[in-house]
CSV table of C-alpha atoms in Angstrom, one decimal:
chain,number,residue,atom,x,y,z
A,19,UNK,CA,-0.2,-0.5,-0.2
A,20,UNK,CA,1.7,3.5,-1.0
A,21,UNK,CA,2.4,5.4,2.3
A,22,UNK,CA,-0.2,8.5,2.1
A,23,UNK,CA,-3.3,5.9,1.3
A,24,UNK,CA,-1.8,4.0,4.9
A,25,UNK,CA,-1.6,7.5,6.1
A,26,UNK,CA,-5.7,9.2,4.1
A,27,UNK,CA,-6.7,5.8,5.9
A,28,UNK,CA,-6.1,7.0,9.1
A,29,UNK,CA,-7.1,10.4,8.6
A,30,UNK,CA,-9.8,8.6,7.0
A,31,UNK,CA,-10.6,6.2,10.0
A,32,UNK,CA,-13.4,8.7,11.8
A,33,UNK,CA,-17.0,7.5,13.5
A,34,UNK,CA,-19.3,9.3,13.8
A,35,UNK,CA,-21.5,9.8,17.8
A,36,UNK,CA,-23.7,7.1,18.4
A,37,UNK,CA,-26.7,9.4,18.8
A,38,UNK,CA,-25.8,10.0,15.0
A,39,UNK,CA,-28.2,8.3,14.0
A,40,UNK,CA,-30.4,8.6,16.2
A,41,UNK,CA,-30.9,12.0,15.4
A,42,UNK,CA,-31.3,11.0,11.4
A,43,UNK,CA,-33.9,8.8,12.2
A,44,UNK,CA,-35.7,12.1,14.3
A,45,UNK,CA,-34.8,14.1,11.7
A,46,UNK,CA,-36.7,11.5,9.4
A,47,UNK,CA,-39.3,11.1,11.4
A,48,UNK,CA,-40.6,14.8,10.4
A,49,UNK,CA,-40.9,14.5,6.3
A,50,UNK,CA,-43.9,13.1,4.9
A,51,UNK,CA,-43.4,9.5,4.0
A,52,UNK,CA,-41.9,8.9,0.8
A,53,UNK,CA,-44.4,7.5,-1.9
A,54,UNK,CA,-43.8,5.0,-4.9
A,55,UNK,CA,-42.7,6.0,-7.8
A,56,UNK,CA,-44.5,3.7,-9.6
A,57,UNK,CA,-47.9,4.8,-7.4
A,58,UNK,CA,-48.5,7.8,-9.6
A,59,UNK,CA,-50.9,6.1,-11.8
A,60,UNK,CA,-52.9,5.7,-8.6
A,61,UNK,CA,-53.6,9.7,-9.1
A,62,UNK,CA,-52.3,9.5,-12.7
A,63,UNK,CA,-54.8,7.8,-15.0
A,64,UNK,CA,-57.7,8.2,-13.2
A,65,UNK,CA,-57.9,12.0,-13.8
A,66,UNK,CA,-56.3,10.9,-17.0
A,67,UNK,CA,-58.9,9.4,-17.8
A,68,UNK,CA,-61.7,11.7,-16.6
A,69,UNK,CA,-60.4,13.6,-19.3
A,70,UNK,CA,-59.9,11.0,-22.1
A,71,UNK,CA,-64.2,11.6,-21.3
A,72,UNK,CA,-64.8,14.9,-21.2
A,73,UNK,CA,-62.7,14.7,-24.5
A,74,UNK,CA,-64.8,12.3,-26.0
A,75,UNK,CA,-68.3,13.9,-25.0
A,76,UNK,CA,-68.0,17.4,-26.5
A,77,UNK,CA,-66.1,15.8,-29.5
A,78,UNK,CA,-68.7,13.8,-30.4
A,79,UNK,CA,-72.2,15.7,-28.9
A,80,UNK,CA,-72.6,17.9,-32.7
A,81,UNK,CA,-72.9,14.6,-33.9
A,82,UNK,CA,-75.4,12.6,-31.7
A,83,UNK,CA,-77.8,15.8,-32.6
A,84,UNK,CA,-77.0,14.5,-36.3
A,85,UNK,CA,-79.9,12.7,-38.0
A,86,UNK,CA,-77.5,9.5,-38.8
A,87,UNK,CA,-79.0,8.8,-42.7
A,88,UNK,CA,-80.2,11.8,-44.6
A,89,UNK,CA,-82.7,13.3,-45.0
A,90,UNK,CA,-85.2,12.9,-47.1
A,91,UNK,CA,-85.6,15.3,-49.9
A,92,UNK,CA,-88.4,17.9,-49.4
A,93,UNK,CA,-90.9,17.6,-52.2
A,94,UNK,CA,-93.8,20.3,-53.5
A,95,UNK,CA,-96.8,20.3,-51.3
A,96,UNK,CA,-100.1,22.0,-51.6
A,97,UNK,CA,-100.0,23.8,-48.1
A,98,UNK,CA,-103.5,23.5,-47.8
A,99,UNK,CA,-102.8,19.5,-47.4
A,100,UNK,CA,-104.9,18.1,-44.7
A,101,UNK,CA,-102.7,16.9,-43.4
A,102,UNK,CA,-99.2,17.7,-40.9
A,103,UNK,CA,-96.6,18.6,-43.1
A,104,UNK,CA,-93.4,16.8,-41.1
A,105,UNK,CA,-90.4,19.1,-42.3
A,106,UNK,CA,-86.9,16.6,-41.7
A,107,UNK,CA,-85.4,19.9,-39.4
A,108,UNK,CA,-83.4,20.2,-37.4
A,109,UNK,CA,-83.4,23.6,-35.4
A,110,UNK,CA,-80.9,25.0,-34.2
A,111,UNK,CA,-80.9,28.9,-32.4
A,112,UNK,CA,-76.7,29.8,-33.3
A,113,UNK,CA,-75.2,27.1,-34.2
A,114,UNK,CA,-74.0,27.2,-37.5
A,115,UNK,CA,-74.5,24.2,-39.8
A,116,UNK,CA,-72.2,21.6,-40.2
A,117,UNK,CA,-70.7,21.0,-43.9
A,118,UNK,CA,-68.9,17.2,-43.8
A,119,UNK,CA,-65.1,17.7,-45.8
A,120,UNK,CA,-65.3,17.6,-49.5
A,121,UNK,CA,-69.2,19.3,-50.1
A,122,UNK,CA,-70.9,22.0,-51.3
A,123,UNK,CA,-72.2,24.9,-48.5
A,124,UNK,CA,-74.5,26.2,-51.3
A,125,UNK,CA,-77.2,24.8,-50.6
A,126,UNK,CA,-79.2,25.7,-53.8
A,127,UNK,CA,-80.4,23.0,-56.1
A,128,UNK,CA,-82.9,21.5,-58.8
A,129,UNK,CA,-85.1,19.0,-58.8
A,130,UNK,CA,-85.1,16.5,-61.5
A,131,UNK,CA,-81.3,17.4,-62.0
A,132,UNK,CA,-79.7,13.7,-62.2
A,133,UNK,CA,-76.4,15.3,-60.6
A,134,UNK,CA,-77.5,16.4,-58.0
A,135,UNK,CA,-79.9,14.1,-57.3
A,136,UNK,CA,-76.7,12.0,-56.8
A,137,UNK,CA,-74.9,14.1,-55.8
A,138,UNK,CA,-77.5,15.4,-53.2
A,139,UNK,CA,-76.8,12.2,-50.5
A,140,UNK,CA,-73.8,14.3,-50.0
A,141,UNK,CA,-74.5,17.5,-49.4
A,142,UNK,CA,-74.8,19.0,-45.7
A,143,UNK,CA,-78.6,19.1,-44.2
A,144,UNK,CA,-81.3,22.1,-44.3
A,145,UNK,CA,-80.6,23.4,-41.2
A,146,UNK,CA,-83.9,26.5,-39.7
A,147,UNK,CA,-83.5,28.3,-37.5
A,148,UNK,CA,-86.2,27.2,-34.6
A,149,UNK,CA,-88.0,30.2,-35.0
A,150,UNK,CA,-88.1,29.8,-38.1
A,151,UNK,CA,-89.7,26.1,-37.5
A,152,UNK,CA,-91.8,27.4,-34.9
A,153,UNK,CA,-93.5,29.7,-36.4
A,154,UNK,CA,-94.0,28.0,-39.9
A,155,UNK,CA,-95.2,24.3,-37.6
A,156,UNK,CA,-97.7,26.9,-36.0
A,157,UNK,CA,-98.5,28.6,-39.3
A,158,UNK,CA,-99.5,24.4,-40.8
A,159,UNK,CA,-101.2,23.4,-37.2
A,160,UNK,CA,-103.2,27.0,-37.6
A,161,UNK,CA,-104.6,26.7,-41.1
A,162,UNK,CA,-105.7,22.7,-40.1
A,163,UNK,CA,-107.4,23.4,-37.3
A,164,UNK,CA,-108.9,26.5,-39.2
A,165,UNK,CA,-107.7,29.8,-37.2
A,166,UNK,CA,-105.7,31.0,-40.2
A,167,UNK,CA,-108.2,31.5,-42.9
A,168,UNK,CA,-105.6,31.5,-45.5
A,169,UNK,CA,-108.0,31.9,-48.9
A,170,UNK,CA,-107.4,36.3,-49.1
A,171,UNK,CA,-104.2,35.4,-49.3
A,172,UNK,CA,-104.5,32.4,-52.3
A,173,UNK,CA,-107.3,35.5,-54.2
A,174,UNK,CA,-104.4,37.3,-54.6
A,175,UNK,CA,-102.8,35.7,-57.2
A,176,UNK,CA,-104.8,35.1,-60.4
A,177,UNK,CA,-105.7,32.4,-61.3
A,178,UNK,CA,-105.0,30.1,-64.8
A,179,UNK,CA,-108.4,31.3,-65.7
A,180,UNK,CA,-107.7,34.3,-65.8
A,181,UNK,CA,-105.1,34.3,-68.3
A,182,UNK,CA,-105.9,35.3,-71.8
A,183,UNK,CA,-106.0,32.9,-74.2
A,184,UNK,CA,-103.6,32.2,-76.6
A,185,UNK,CA,-106.9,33.0,-79.5
A,186,UNK,CA,-107.1,36.9,-78.4
A,187,UNK,CA,-104.1,37.7,-79.1
A,188,UNK,CA,-104.0,39.7,-82.1
A,189,UNK,CA,-101.6,39.6,-84.5
A,190,UNK,CA,-100.7,41.5,-87.3
A,191,UNK,CA,-99.3,39.9,-90.2
A,192,UNK,CA,-95.7,41.4,-91.4
A,193,UNK,CA,-95.7,43.2,-94.8
A,194,UNK,CA,-91.7,43.0,-96.1
A,195,UNK,CA,-91.6,46.6,-99.3
A,196,UNK,CA,-88.9,46.6,-100.9
A,197,UNK,CA,-85.8,49.2,-100.8
A,198,UNK,CA,-86.2,51.7,-104.3
A,199,UNK,CA,-83.7,52.2,-106.0
A,200,UNK,CA,-81.0,54.5,-105.3
A,201,UNK,CA,-81.1,57.1,-107.9
A,202,UNK,CA,-78.0,59.3,-109.2
A,203,UNK,CA,-74.8,58.9,-110.2
A,204,UNK,CA,-71.7,56.5,-108.6
A,205,UNK,CA,-69.5,57.6,-106.7
A,206,UNK,CA,-71.5,60.7,-105.3
A,207,UNK,CA,-72.9,61.4,-102.3
A,208,UNK,CA,-75.4,61.3,-101.6
B,21,UNK,CA,-67.0,1.5,-3.2
B,22,UNK,CA,-65.5,1.9,-0.3
B,23,UNK,CA,-63.7,-1.6,0.2
B,24,UNK,CA,-62.6,0.1,-3.2
B,25,UNK,CA,-60.7,3.0,-1.6
B,26,UNK,CA,-60.1,0.5,1.6
B,27,UNK,CA,-58.0,-1.8,-0.4
B,28,UNK,CA,-56.0,1.2,-1.9
B,29,UNK,CA,-55.1,3.3,1.2
B,30,UNK,CA,-54.5,-0.6,2.7
B,31,UNK,CA,-51.6,-1.1,-0.5
B,32,UNK,CA,-50.2,2.3,-0.2
B,33,UNK,CA,-50.2,1.9,3.9
B,34,UNK,CA,-48.0,-1.6,3.0
B,35,UNK,CA,-46.3,0.4,0.4
B,36,UNK,CA,-44.7,2.9,2.8
B,37,UNK,CA,-44.4,0.2,5.5
B,38,UNK,CA,-42.0,-1.1,3.3
B,39,UNK,CA,-40.0,1.6,1.8
B,40,UNK,CA,-39.7,2.6,5.4
B,41,UNK,CA,-37.6,-0.8,6.2
B,42,UNK,CA,-35.4,-0.3,2.4
B,43,UNK,CA,-35.3,3.4,4.0
B,44,UNK,CA,-33.6,2.0,7.0
B,45,UNK,CA,-31.4,-0.4,6.2
B,46,UNK,CA,-30.0,2.0,3.4
B,47,UNK,CA,-29.2,4.8,6.1
B,48,UNK,CA,-27.9,1.6,8.0
B,49,UNK,CA,-25.3,0.8,6.0
B,50,UNK,CA,-24.9,4.1,4.7
B,51,UNK,CA,-24.1,6.2,6.9
B,52,UNK,CA,-20.7,6.2,8.6
B,53,UNK,CA,-20.0,6.0,4.8
B,54,UNK,CA,-21.9,9.5,4.1
B,55,UNK,CA,-19.7,11.1,7.1
B,56,UNK,CA,-16.9,10.7,6.6
B,57,UNK,CA,-17.6,12.0,2.8
B,58,UNK,CA,-18.8,14.5,5.1
B,59,UNK,CA,-15.5,14.7,7.5
B,60,UNK,CA,-13.0,14.4,4.3
B,61,UNK,CA,-14.5,17.9,3.2
B,62,UNK,CA,-15.1,19.8,6.0
B,63,UNK,CA,-12.9,18.0,8.6
B,64,UNK,CA,-15.2,18.7,11.4
B,65,UNK,CA,-17.4,16.4,13.0
B,66,UNK,CA,-20.7,18.6,14.4
B,67,UNK,CA,-20.6,19.7,11.4
B,68,UNK,CA,-20.1,16.6,9.4
B,69,UNK,CA,-23.0,14.2,11.1
B,70,UNK,CA,-25.4,17.5,10.6
B,71,UNK,CA,-24.0,17.8,6.3
B,72,UNK,CA,-24.5,13.9,5.8
B,73,UNK,CA,-27.9,14.1,8.1
B,74,UNK,CA,-29.5,17.1,5.2
B,75,UNK,CA,-28.0,14.2,3.1
B,76,UNK,CA,-30.5,11.7,4.3
B,77,UNK,CA,-33.1,13.6,4.8
B,78,UNK,CA,-32.9,14.3,0.6
B,79,UNK,CA,-31.9,11.1,-0.1
B,80,UNK,CA,-35.2,10.4,1.9
B,81,UNK,CA,-38.0,12.2,-0.2
B,82,UNK,CA,-36.5,10.3,-3.4
B,83,UNK,CA,-35.7,7.1,-1.5
B,84,UNK,CA,-38.6,5.7,-4.0
B,85,UNK,CA,-35.9,6.8,-7.4
B,86,UNK,CA,-33.4,5.2,-5.1
B,87,UNK,CA,-33.8,2.0,-3.6
B,88,UNK,CA,-31.2,-0.2,-5.8
B,89,UNK,CA,-28.4,-0.6,-3.1
B,90,UNK,CA,-25.9,0.8,-5.4
B,91,UNK,CA,-27.9,3.5,-7.2
B,92,UNK,CA,-29.0,4.8,-3.4
B,93,UNK,CA,-24.9,4.9,-1.9
B,94,UNK,CA,-23.8,7.0,-5.8
B,95,UNK,CA,-26.5,9.5,-5.1
B,96,UNK,CA,-25.5,9.8,-1.3
B,97,UNK,CA,-21.7,9.6,-1.5
B,98,UNK,CA,-21.9,12.9,-4.5
B,99,UNK,CA,-25.0,14.3,-3.0
B,100,UNK,CA,-22.9,14.3,0.7
B,101,UNK,CA,-20.3,15.6,-1.7
B,102,UNK,CA,-21.5,18.4,-2.9
B,103,UNK,CA,-23.7,19.4,0.2
B,104,UNK,CA,-20.5,19.4,2.2
B,105,UNK,CA,-18.5,21.5,-0.8
B,106,UNK,CA,-21.6,24.4,-0.4
B,107,UNK,CA,-21.1,23.8,3.4
B,108,UNK,CA,-16.8,24.3,3.5
B,109,UNK,CA,-18.1,27.8,1.5
B,110,UNK,CA,-20.3,29.4,3.4
B,111,UNK,CA,-18.4,28.6,6.4
B,112,UNK,CA,-15.5,30.5,5.5
B,113,UNK,CA,-14.8,31.7,9.1
B,114,UNK,CA,-15.1,28.5,11.1
B,115,UNK,CA,-11.0,28.9,10.7
B,116,UNK,CA,-10.2,25.4,13.1
B,117,UNK,CA,-11.1,22.4,11.2
B,118,UNK,CA,-10.8,19.6,13.9
B,119,UNK,CA,-7.5,16.9,13.7
B,120,UNK,CA,-9.6,14.2,13.8
B,121,UNK,CA,-7.4,11.4,16.1
B,122,UNK,CA,-8.6,7.9,17.1
B,123,UNK,CA,-6.4,8.5,20.4
B,124,UNK,CA,-5.6,4.2,21.1
B,125,UNK,CA,-3.8,4.9,18.1
B,126,UNK,CA,-1.6,7.8,19.7
B,127,UNK,CA,0.6,5.9,22.8
B,128,UNK,CA,1.6,9.6,23.5
B,129,UNK,CA,2.2,13.4,23.4
B,130,UNK,CA,5.0,13.4,20.5
B,131,UNK,CA,4.1,10.5,18.8
B,132,UNK,CA,0.8,12.2,19.2
B,133,UNK,CA,1.9,15.6,18.1
B,134,UNK,CA,3.3,14.7,14.9
B,135,UNK,CA,0.9,12.6,14.2
B,136,UNK,CA,-1.6,16.3,14.0
B,137,UNK,CA,1.3,17.4,12.1
B,138,UNK,CA,1.6,14.7,9.7
B,139,UNK,CA,-2.7,14.6,9.5
B,140,UNK,CA,-1.9,18.6,8.9
B,141,UNK,CA,-0.1,18.5,6.5
B,142,UNK,CA,-1.7,16.6,4.4
B,143,UNK,CA,-5.2,17.4,5.1
B,144,UNK,CA,-3.7,20.0,3.5
B,145,UNK,CA,-1.9,18.9,0.4
B,146,UNK,CA,-6.0,16.9,-0.5
B,147,UNK,CA,-7.4,20.5,-0.4
B,148,UNK,CA,-5.5,21.3,-2.7
B,149,UNK,CA,-5.8,19.1,-5.0
B,150,UNK,CA,-8.7,19.4,-7.9
B,151,UNK,CA,-12.9,18.2,-6.7
B,152,UNK,CA,-12.1,15.1,-9.6
B,153,UNK,CA,-8.7,13.9,-8.1
B,154,UNK,CA,-10.2,14.5,-4.5
B,155,UNK,CA,-13.1,12.8,-4.3
B,156,UNK,CA,-11.7,10.2,-6.4
B,157,UNK,CA,-9.0,9.5,-3.4
B,158,UNK,CA,-10.9,10.5,-0.7
B,159,UNK,CA,-13.0,7.5,-1.4
B,160,UNK,CA,-10.5,5.2,-2.7
B,161,UNK,CA,-9.5,5.1,1.5
B,162,UNK,CA,-12.9,5.2,2.6
B,163,UNK,CA,-14.1,1.5,4.2
B,164,UNK,CA,-11.9,-0.8,1.9
B,165,UNK,CA,-13.2,0.5,-1.4
B,166,UNK,CA,-11.6,-0.7,-4.7
B,167,UNK,CA,-11.5,1.1,-8.2
B,168,UNK,CA,-14.5,-0.6,-9.1
B,169,UNK,CA,-17.0,0.6,-6.5
B,170,UNK,CA,-14.8,4.1,-6.6
B,171,UNK,CA,-16.4,4.4,-10.1
B,172,UNK,CA,-19.5,2.8,-9.0
B,173,UNK,CA,-20.3,5.4,-6.5
B,174,UNK,CA,-18.9,8.5,-9.0
B,175,UNK,CA,-20.6,7.0,-12.1
B,176,UNK,CA,-17.5,6.8,-14.3
B,177,UNK,CA,-15.4,4.3,-15.9
B,178,UNK,CA,-12.3,2.9,-14.0
B,179,UNK,CA,-10.1,3.2,-16.5
B,180,UNK,CA,-10.9,7.0,-15.4
B,181,UNK,CA,-10.9,6.9,-11.8
B,182,UNK,CA,-7.7,4.6,-12.4
B,183,UNK,CA,-5.6,7.6,-14.0
B,184,UNK,CA,-7.3,10.0,-12.1
B,185,UNK,CA,-6.0,8.0,-8.2
B,186,UNK,CA,-2.1,7.5,-9.6
B,187,UNK,CA,-2.7,11.7,-10.5
B,188,UNK,CA,-3.6,12.1,-6.7
B,189,UNK,CA,-1.1,10.1,-5.6
B,190,UNK,CA,1.9,11.8,-7.4
B,191,UNK,CA,1.1,15.6,-6.5
B,192,UNK,CA,0.5,14.3,-3.2
B,193,UNK,CA,4.0,13.2,-3.6
B,194,UNK,CA,5.1,15.7,-5.0
B,195,UNK,CA,3.7,18.2,-1.8
B,196,UNK,CA,4.8,16.0,0.8
B,197,UNK,CA,8.1,15.1,-0.2
B,198,UNK,CA,7.2,11.7,1.1
B,199,UNK,CA,9.2,8.9,-1.3
B,200,UNK,CA,9.3,6.6,1.1
């Protein structure tokens, strides 16, 4: 052994006082108990699960209100029909219409158009504001129950009988007269 | 629900009791090591005990990450060394350092005086070493540590420890003029 190492070992051969361990134990006793590192999942896992539930619920919320099937196409009906009109209406007061990616946002389409009919499934649903839907239902039920009379409104529009018949339109024959030849020498300014 | 919470609470208590037992084992087997590491820097028994106690409190707080024996001892040695260095730097007013020697090694007053002088010279030479060399030579002469154990405690390759020990001994010899 190196003499320096021997000197150093002797210098380091120092023992703590007999009360040293007891003091450490007393000091440790004042500390909160150590937690196992892996036990943090007991707290973390429920928190993560609850957060995931909230995220999924918020994400699914608009879709839960959306009908899964595509809405039935609107057909022309007589307002005066006795059967109650059921509209494929989704009442929304504030939220804007949800447009699936890749679909057109414009709601105009022509009936009978083949291309439009095939694209109808990809069209966004027709959304009507809640107050408008209520007003429309009230109007229909009012007409059904006789509380609202639409006759004055309907009579304002001229019926087909008031239209002029084709026979009554006089078409005068068109006479075409030949253009008179220009008199005078060629090149003379008229 | 109550059954689940009761079981959970019981499990936590059991885990804590197990951790307490493990920590007590580490405390008993490493307390002298921590004290000596602190003493090698401070050379004052009371200060060394305070620093070692502080290191154990820190180790207790992080014990869930230090359950492995080697990991615990390495962390404890490094933490104690760092705390002792900080303590020494912040306590420059302390001039008198305890020259601790076992009374049994000193047969009479003349020998005691000579031993104290040699120890003082030795500590002064160790203090003059760079910190990397100092901690290596101190740990190598503590508790029968071999190079592999010093390397584990310091988290260094054995070759690095060997070269540091060689350099430390060389410088100590130069300073102390011990050629025997």
